[in-house]
PDB file of C-alpha atoms in Angstrom:
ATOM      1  CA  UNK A  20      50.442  34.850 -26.004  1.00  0.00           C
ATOM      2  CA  UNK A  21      47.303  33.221 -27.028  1.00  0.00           C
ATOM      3  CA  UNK A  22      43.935  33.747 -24.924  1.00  0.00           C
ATOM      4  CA  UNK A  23      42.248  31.010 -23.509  1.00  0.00           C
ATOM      5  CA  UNK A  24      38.547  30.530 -24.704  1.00  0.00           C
ATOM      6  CA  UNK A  25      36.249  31.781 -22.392  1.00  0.00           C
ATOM      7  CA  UNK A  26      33.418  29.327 -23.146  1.00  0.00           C
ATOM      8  CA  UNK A  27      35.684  26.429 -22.587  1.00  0.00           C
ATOM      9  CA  UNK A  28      37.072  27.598 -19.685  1.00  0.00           C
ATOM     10  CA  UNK A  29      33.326  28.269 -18.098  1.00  0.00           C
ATOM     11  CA  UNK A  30      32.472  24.486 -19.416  1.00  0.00           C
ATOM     12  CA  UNK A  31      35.291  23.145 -17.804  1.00  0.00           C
ATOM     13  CA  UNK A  32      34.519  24.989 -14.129  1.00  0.00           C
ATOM     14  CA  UNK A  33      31.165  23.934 -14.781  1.00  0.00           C
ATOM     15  CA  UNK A  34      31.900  20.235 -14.492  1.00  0.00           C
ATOM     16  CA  UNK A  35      34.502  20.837 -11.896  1.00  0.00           C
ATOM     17  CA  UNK A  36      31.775  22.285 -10.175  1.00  0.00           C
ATOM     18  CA  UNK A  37      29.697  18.826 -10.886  1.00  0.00           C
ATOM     19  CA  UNK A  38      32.166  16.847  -9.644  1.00  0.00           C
ATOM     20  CA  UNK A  39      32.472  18.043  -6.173  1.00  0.00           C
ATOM     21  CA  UNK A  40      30.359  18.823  -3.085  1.00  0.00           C
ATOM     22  CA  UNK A  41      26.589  17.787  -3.866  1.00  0.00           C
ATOM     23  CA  UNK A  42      26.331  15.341  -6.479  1.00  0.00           C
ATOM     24  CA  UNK A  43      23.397  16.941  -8.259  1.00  0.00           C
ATOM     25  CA  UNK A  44      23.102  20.818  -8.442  1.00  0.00           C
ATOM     26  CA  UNK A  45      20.412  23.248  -9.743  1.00  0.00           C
ATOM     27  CA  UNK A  46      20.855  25.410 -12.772  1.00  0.00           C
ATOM     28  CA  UNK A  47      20.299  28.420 -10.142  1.00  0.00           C
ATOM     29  CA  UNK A  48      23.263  26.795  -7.818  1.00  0.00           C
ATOM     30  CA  UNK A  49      25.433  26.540 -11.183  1.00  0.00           C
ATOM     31  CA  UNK A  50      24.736  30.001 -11.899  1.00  0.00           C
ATOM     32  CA  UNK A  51      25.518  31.676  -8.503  1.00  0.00           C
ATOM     33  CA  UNK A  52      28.858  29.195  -8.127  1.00  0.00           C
ATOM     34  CA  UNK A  53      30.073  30.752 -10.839  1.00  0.00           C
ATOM     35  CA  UNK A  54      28.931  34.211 -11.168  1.00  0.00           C
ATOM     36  CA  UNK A  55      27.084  33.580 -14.399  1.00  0.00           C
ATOM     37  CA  UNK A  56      23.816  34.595 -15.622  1.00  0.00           C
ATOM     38  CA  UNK A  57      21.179  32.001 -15.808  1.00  0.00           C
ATOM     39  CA  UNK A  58      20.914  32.155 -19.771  1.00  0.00           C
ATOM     40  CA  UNK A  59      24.930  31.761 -19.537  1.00  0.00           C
ATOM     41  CA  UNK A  60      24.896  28.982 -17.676  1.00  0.00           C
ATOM     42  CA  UNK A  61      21.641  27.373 -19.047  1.00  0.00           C
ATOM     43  CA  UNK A  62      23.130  27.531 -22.223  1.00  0.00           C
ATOM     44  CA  UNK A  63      26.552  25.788 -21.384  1.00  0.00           C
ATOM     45  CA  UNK A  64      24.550  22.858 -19.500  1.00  0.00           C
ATOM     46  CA  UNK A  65      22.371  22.457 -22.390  1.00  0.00           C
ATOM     47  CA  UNK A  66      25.642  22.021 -24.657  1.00  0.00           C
ATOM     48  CA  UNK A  67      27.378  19.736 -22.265  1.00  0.00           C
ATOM     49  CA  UNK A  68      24.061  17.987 -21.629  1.00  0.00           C
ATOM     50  CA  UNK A  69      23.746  17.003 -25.293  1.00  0.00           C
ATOM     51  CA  UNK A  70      27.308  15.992 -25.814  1.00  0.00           C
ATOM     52  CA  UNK A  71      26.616  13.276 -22.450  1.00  0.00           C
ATOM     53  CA  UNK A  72      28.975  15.058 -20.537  1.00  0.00           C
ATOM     54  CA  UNK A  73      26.304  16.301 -18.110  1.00  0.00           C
ATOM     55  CA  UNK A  74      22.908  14.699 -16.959  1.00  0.00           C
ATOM     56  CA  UNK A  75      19.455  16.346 -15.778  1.00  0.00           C
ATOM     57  CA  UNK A  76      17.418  14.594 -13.417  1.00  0.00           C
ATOM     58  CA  UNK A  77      14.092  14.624 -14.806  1.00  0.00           C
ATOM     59  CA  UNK A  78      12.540  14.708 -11.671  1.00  0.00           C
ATOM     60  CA  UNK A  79      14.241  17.713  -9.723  1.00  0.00           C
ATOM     61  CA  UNK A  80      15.530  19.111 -13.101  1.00  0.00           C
ATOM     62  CA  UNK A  81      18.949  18.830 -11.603  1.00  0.00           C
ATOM     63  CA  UNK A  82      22.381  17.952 -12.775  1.00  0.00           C
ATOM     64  CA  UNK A  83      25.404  15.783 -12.493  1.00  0.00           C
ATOM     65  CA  UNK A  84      27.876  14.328 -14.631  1.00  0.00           C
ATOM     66  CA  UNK A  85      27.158  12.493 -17.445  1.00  0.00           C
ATOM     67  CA  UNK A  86      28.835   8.667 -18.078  1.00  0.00           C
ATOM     68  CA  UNK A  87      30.180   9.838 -21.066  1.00  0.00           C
ATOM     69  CA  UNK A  88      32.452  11.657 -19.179  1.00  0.00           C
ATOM     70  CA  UNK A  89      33.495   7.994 -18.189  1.00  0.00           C
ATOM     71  CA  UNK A  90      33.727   6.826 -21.136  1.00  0.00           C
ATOM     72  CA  UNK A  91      36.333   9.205 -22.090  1.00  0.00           C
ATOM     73  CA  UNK A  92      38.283   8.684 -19.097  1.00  0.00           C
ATOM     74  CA  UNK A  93      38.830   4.414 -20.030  1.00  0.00           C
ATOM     75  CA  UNK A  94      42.413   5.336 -21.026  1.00  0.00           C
ATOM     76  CA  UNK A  95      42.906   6.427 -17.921  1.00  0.00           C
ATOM     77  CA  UNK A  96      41.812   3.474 -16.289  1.00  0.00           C
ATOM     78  CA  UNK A  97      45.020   1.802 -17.651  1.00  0.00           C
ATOM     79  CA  UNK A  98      46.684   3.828 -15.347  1.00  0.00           C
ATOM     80  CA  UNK A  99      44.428   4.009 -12.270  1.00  0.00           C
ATOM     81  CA  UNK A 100      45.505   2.382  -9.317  1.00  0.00           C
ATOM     82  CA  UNK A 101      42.812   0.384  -8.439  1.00  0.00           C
ATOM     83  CA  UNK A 102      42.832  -1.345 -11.578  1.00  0.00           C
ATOM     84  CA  UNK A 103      46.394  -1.428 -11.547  1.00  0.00           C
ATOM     85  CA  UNK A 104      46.747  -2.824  -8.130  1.00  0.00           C
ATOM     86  CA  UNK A 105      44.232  -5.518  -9.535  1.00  0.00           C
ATOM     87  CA  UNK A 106      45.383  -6.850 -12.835  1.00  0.00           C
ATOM     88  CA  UNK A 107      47.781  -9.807 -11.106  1.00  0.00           C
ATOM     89  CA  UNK A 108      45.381 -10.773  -8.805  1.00  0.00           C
ATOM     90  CA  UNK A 109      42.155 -10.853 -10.743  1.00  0.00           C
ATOM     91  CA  UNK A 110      44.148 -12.660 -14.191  1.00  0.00           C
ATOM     92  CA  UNK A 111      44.913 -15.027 -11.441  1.00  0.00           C
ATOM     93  CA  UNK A 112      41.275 -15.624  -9.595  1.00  0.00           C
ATOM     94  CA  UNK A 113      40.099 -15.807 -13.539  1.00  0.00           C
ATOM     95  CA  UNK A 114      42.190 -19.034 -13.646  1.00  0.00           C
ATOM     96  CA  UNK A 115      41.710 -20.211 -10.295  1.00  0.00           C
ATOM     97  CA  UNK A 116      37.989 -20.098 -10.988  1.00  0.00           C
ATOM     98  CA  UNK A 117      37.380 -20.501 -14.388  1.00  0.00           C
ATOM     99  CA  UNK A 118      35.343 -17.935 -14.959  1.00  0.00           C
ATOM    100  CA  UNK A 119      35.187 -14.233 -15.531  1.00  0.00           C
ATOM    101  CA  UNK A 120      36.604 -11.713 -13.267  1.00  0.00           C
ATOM    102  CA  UNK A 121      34.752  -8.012 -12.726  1.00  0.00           C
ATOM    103  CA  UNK A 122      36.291  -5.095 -10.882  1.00  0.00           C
ATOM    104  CA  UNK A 123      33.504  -1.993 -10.394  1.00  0.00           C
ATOM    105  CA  UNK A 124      33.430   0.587  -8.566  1.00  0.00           C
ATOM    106  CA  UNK A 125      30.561   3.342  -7.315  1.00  0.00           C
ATOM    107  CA  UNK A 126      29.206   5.975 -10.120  1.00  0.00           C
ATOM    108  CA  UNK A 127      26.292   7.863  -9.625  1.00  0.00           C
ATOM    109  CA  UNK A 128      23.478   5.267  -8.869  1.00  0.00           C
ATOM    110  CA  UNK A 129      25.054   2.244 -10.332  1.00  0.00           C
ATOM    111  CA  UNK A 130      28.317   0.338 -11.153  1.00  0.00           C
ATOM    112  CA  UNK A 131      31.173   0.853 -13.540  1.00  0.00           C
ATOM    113  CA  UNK A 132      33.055  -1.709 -14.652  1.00  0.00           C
ATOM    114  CA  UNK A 133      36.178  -0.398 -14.610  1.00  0.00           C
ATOM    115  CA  UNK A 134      38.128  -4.133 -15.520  1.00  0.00           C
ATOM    116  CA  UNK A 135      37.119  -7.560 -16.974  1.00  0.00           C
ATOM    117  CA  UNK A 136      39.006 -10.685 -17.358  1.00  0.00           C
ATOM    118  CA  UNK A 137      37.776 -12.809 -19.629  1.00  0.00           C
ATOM    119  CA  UNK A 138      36.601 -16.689 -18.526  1.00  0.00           C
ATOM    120  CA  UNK A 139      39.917 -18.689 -19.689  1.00  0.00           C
ATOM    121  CA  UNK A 140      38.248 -20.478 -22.356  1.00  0.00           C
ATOM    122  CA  UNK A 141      38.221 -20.530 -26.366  1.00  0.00           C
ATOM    123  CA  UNK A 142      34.345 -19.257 -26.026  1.00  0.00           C
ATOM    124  CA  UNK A 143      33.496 -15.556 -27.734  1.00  0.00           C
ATOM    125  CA  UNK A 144      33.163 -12.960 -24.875  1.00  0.00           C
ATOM    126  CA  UNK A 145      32.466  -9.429 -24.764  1.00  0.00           C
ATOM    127  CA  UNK A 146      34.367  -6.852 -23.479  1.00  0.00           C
ATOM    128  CA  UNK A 147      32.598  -5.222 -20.727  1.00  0.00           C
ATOM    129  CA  UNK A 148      34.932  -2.190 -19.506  1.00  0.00           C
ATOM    130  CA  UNK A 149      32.816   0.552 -19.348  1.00  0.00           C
ATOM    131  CA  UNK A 150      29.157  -1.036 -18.664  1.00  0.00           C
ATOM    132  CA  UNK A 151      26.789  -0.226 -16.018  1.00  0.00           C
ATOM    133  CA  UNK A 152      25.461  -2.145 -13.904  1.00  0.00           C
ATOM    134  CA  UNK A 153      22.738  -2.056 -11.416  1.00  0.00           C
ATOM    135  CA  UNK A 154      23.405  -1.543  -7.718  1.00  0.00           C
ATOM    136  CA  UNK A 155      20.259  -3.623  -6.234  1.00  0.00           C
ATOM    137  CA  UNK A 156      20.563  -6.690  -8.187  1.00  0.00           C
ATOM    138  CA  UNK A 157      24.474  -7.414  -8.744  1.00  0.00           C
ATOM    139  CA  UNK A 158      26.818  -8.734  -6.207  1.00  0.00           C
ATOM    140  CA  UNK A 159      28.835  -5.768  -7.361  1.00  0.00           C
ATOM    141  CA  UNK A 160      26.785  -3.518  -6.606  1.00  0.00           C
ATOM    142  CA  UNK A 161      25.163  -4.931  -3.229  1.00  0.00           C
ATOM    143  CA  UNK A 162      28.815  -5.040  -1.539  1.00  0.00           C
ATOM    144  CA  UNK A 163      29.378  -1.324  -2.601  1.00  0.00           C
ATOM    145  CA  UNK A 164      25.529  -0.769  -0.791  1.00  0.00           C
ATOM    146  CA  UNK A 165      26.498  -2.446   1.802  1.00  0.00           C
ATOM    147  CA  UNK A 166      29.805  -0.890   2.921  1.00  0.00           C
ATOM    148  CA  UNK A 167      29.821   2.351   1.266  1.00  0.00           C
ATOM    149  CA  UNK A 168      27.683   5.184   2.720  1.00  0.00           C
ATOM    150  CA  UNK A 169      27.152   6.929  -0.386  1.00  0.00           C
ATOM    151  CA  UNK A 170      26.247   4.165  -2.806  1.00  0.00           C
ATOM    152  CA  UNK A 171      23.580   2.796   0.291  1.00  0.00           C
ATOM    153  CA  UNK A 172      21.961   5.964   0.123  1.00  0.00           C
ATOM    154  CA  UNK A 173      21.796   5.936  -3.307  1.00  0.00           C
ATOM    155  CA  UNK A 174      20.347   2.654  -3.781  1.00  0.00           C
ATOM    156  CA  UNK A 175      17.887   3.581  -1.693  1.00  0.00           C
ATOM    157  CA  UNK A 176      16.569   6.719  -3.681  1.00  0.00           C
ATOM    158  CA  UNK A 177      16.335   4.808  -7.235  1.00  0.00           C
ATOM    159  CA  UNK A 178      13.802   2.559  -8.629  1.00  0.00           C
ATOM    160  CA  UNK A 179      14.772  -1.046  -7.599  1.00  0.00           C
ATOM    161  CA  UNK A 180      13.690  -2.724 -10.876  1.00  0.00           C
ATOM    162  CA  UNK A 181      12.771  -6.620 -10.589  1.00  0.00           C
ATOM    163  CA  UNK A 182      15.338  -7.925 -13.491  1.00  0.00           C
ATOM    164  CA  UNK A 183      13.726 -11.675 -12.648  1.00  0.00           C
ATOM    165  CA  UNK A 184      11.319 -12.833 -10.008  1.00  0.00           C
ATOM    166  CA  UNK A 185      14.423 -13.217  -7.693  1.00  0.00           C
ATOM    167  CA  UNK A 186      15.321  -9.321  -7.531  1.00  0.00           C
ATOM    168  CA  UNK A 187      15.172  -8.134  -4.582  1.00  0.00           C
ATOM    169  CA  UNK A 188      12.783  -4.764  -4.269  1.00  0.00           C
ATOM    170  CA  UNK A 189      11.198  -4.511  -1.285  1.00  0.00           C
ATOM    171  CA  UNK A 190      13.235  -1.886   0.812  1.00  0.00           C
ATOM    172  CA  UNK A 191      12.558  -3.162   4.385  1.00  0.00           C
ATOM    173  CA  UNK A 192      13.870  -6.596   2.452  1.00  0.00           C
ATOM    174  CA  UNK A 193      16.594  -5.070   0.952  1.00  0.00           C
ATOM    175  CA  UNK A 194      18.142  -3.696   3.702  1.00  0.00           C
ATOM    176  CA  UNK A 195      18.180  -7.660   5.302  1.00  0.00           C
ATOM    177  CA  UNK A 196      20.664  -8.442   2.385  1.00  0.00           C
ATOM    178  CA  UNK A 197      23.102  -5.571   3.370  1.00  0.00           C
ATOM    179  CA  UNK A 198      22.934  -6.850   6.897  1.00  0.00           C
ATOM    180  CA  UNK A 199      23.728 -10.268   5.745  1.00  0.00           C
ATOM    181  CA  UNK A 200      26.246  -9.015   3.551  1.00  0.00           C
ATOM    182  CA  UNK A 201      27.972  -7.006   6.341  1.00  0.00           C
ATOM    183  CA  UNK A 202      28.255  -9.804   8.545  1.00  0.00           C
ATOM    184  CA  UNK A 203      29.745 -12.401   6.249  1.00  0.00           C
ATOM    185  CA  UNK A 204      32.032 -10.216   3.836  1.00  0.00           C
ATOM    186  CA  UNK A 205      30.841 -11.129   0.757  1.00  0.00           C
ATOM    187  CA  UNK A 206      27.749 -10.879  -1.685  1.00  0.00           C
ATOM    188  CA  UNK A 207      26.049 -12.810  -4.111  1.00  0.00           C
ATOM    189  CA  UNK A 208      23.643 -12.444  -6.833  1.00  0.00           C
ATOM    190  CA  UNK A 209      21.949 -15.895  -8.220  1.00  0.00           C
ATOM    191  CA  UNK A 210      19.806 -14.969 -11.186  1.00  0.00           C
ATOM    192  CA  UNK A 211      18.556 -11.366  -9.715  1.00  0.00           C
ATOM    193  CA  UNK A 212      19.829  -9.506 -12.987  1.00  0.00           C
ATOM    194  CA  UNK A 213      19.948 -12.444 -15.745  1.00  0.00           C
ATOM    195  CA  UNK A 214      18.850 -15.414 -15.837  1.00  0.00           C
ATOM    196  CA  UNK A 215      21.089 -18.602 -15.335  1.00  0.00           C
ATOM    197  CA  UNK A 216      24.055 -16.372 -14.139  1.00  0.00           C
ATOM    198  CA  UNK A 217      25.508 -16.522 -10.881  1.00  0.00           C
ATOM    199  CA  UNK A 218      28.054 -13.856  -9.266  1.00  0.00           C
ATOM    200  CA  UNK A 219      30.168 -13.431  -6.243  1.00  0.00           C
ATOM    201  CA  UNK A 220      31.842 -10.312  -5.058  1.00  0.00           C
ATOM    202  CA  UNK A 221      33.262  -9.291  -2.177  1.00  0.00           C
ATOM    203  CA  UNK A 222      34.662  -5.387  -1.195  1.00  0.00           C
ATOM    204  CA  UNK A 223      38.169  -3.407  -1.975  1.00  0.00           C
ATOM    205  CA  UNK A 224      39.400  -1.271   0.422  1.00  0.00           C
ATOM    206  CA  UNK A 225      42.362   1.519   0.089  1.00  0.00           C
ATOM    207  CA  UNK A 226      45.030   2.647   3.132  1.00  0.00           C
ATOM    208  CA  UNK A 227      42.034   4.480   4.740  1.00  0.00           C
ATOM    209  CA  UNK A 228      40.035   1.170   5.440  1.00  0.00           C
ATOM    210  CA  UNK A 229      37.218   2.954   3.287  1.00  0.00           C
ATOM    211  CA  UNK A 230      35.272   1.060   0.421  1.00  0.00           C
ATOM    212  CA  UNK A 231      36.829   1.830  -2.865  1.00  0.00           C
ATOM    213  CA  UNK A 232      35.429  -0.642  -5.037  1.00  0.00           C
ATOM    214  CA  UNK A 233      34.451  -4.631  -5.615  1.00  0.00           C
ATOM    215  CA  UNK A 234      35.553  -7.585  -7.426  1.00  0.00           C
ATOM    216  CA  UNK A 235      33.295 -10.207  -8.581  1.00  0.00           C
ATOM    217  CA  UNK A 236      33.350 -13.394 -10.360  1.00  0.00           C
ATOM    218  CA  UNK A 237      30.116 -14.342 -12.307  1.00  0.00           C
ATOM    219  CA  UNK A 238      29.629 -17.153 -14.367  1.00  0.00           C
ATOM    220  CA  UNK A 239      26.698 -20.114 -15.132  1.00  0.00           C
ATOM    221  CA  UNK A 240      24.765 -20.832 -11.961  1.00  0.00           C
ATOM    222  CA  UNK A 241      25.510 -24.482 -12.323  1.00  0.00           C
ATOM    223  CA  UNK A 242      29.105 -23.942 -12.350  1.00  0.00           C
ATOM    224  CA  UNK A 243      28.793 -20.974  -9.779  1.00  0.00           C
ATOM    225  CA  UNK A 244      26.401 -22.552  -7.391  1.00  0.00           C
ATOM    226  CA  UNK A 245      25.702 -25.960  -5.712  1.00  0.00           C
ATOM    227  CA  UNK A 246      22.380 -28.196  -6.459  1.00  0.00           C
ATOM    228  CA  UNK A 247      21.587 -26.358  -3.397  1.00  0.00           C
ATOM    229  CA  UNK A 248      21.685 -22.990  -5.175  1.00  0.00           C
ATOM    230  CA  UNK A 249      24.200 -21.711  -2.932  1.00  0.00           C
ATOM    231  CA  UNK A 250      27.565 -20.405  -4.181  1.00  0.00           C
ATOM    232  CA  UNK A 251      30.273 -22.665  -4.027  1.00  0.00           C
ATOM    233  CA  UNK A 252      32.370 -22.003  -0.896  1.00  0.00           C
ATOM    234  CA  UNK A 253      35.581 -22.620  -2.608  1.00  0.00           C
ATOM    235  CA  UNK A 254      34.713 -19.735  -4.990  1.00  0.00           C
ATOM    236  CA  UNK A 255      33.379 -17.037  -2.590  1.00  0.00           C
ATOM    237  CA  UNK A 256      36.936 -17.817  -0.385  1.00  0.00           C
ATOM    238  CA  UNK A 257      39.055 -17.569  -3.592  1.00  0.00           C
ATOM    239  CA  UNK A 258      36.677 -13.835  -4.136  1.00  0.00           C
ATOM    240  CA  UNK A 259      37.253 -13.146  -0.743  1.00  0.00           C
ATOM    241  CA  UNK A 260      41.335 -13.788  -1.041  1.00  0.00           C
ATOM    242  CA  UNK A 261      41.774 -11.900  -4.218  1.00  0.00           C
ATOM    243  CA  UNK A 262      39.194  -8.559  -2.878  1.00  0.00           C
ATOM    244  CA  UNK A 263      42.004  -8.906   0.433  1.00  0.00           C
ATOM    245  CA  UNK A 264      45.275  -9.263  -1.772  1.00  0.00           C
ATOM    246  CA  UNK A 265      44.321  -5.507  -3.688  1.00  0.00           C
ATOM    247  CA  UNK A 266      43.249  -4.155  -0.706  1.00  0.00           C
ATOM    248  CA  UNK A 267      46.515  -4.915   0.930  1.00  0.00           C
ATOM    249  CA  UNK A 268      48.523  -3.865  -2.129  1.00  0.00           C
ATOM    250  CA  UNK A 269      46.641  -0.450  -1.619  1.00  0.00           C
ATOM    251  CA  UNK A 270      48.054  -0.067   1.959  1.00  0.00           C
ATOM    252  CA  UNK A 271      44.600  -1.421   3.944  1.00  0.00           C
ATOM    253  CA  UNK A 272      46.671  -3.906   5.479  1.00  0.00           C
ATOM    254  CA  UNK A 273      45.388  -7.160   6.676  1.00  0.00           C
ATOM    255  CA  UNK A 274      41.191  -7.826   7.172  1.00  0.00           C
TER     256      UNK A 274
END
């Protein structure tokens, strides 16, 4: 019978370990977790570190899981049941809209994109599965603030970059947005991250009521928005319809 490798199996507790309980852990934490010597587990960090799999925080000199990690795991995503739940729904807010179609959800201090649909169009478009993008600045990301415990905490802690002179920075200000957000349902981002585009998103819930993601639809600000720079109502209630329809289909039930 053939032996397992020990090195492979220490790895693999390693970022088991990572995955669970605090979301950043010391190399003396690692070590005692495991019942390794510090050179040991130094050593196996450093490896997984360079391969992307693992992340140190410059700062604290801490760890966590690296996004390559989730970049492996995209042909899972086929099979995930968020996305799955959401492929009817968002192919058919794409055409009700005319526009693209994000779903993201919450890792580590920003937002994967776990599912694009293209804008119905002939125009060339990028793939996006896969990218990051910031939790301050997006709609995306400023519904998963504002309903999710751990991404509000989290946005909190990082640097709020200004992207444009819209971006929102200011902490005290920041934390007006949530509120906002929280009492209408729905978020928007009009040229915080990039210029002349304009995005919508409102929040996904699963059978437990708790935040489990966000769908979005971004797109031109003129088509997006009114002259008065607001989004178009239409849109954020066709956002708002699709974001309920997944939920339900994940047992939340009606919002």
């Amino acid at each position: 019978m053939a032996r397992n490798i020990q090195s492979l199996e220490r790895a693999a507790a390693m970022l088991r370990l990572l995955a669970g309980g605090e979301r950043r852990l010391g190399l003396s934490d690692v070590a005692s977790s495991l019942g390794l010597a510090k050179g040991t587990a130094h050593g196996i960090l450093r490896t997984l570190q360079a391969e992307g799999f693992v992340e140190q925080d410059p700062a604290s000199g801490r760890y966590q899981l690296g996004a390559e990690l989730l970049r492996l795991g995209n042909s899972y995503l086929d099979v995930h049941e968020l996305r799955a739940r959401a492929l009817v729904w968002t192919d058919d807010l794409a055409r009700a809209s005319g526009e693209s179609v994000y779903v993201g959800v919450l890792h580590q201090s920003g937002v994967l994109i776990m599912h694009h649909v293209f804008r119905p169009d002939d125009s060339r478009q990028v793939l996006e599965v896969g990218a990051m993008q910031p939790l301050h600045s997006t709609a995306l990301g400023k519904v998963l603030s504002a309903y999710d415990p751990v991404a509000h905490t989290q946005v909190l802690e990082v640097d709020r970059d200004a992207f444009t002179p819209r971006t929102v920075t200011d902490g005290k200000a920041f934390e007006g947005v949530l509120e906002l957000i929280r009492a209408r349902g729905w978020a928007s981002d009009v040229e915080e991250t990039w210029e002349g585009i304009a995005s919508v998103a409102a929040p996904i819930h699963d059978r437990r009521r708790m935040p489990v993601g966000a769908v979005a639809v971004a797109g031109a600000v003129e088509r997006v928005c009114t002259e008065s720079g607001e989004p178009r109502a239409s849109l954020v209630a066709s956002v708002r319809d699709c974001a309920r329809s997944v939920s339900r289909d994940l047992g939340a039930g009606r919002f």
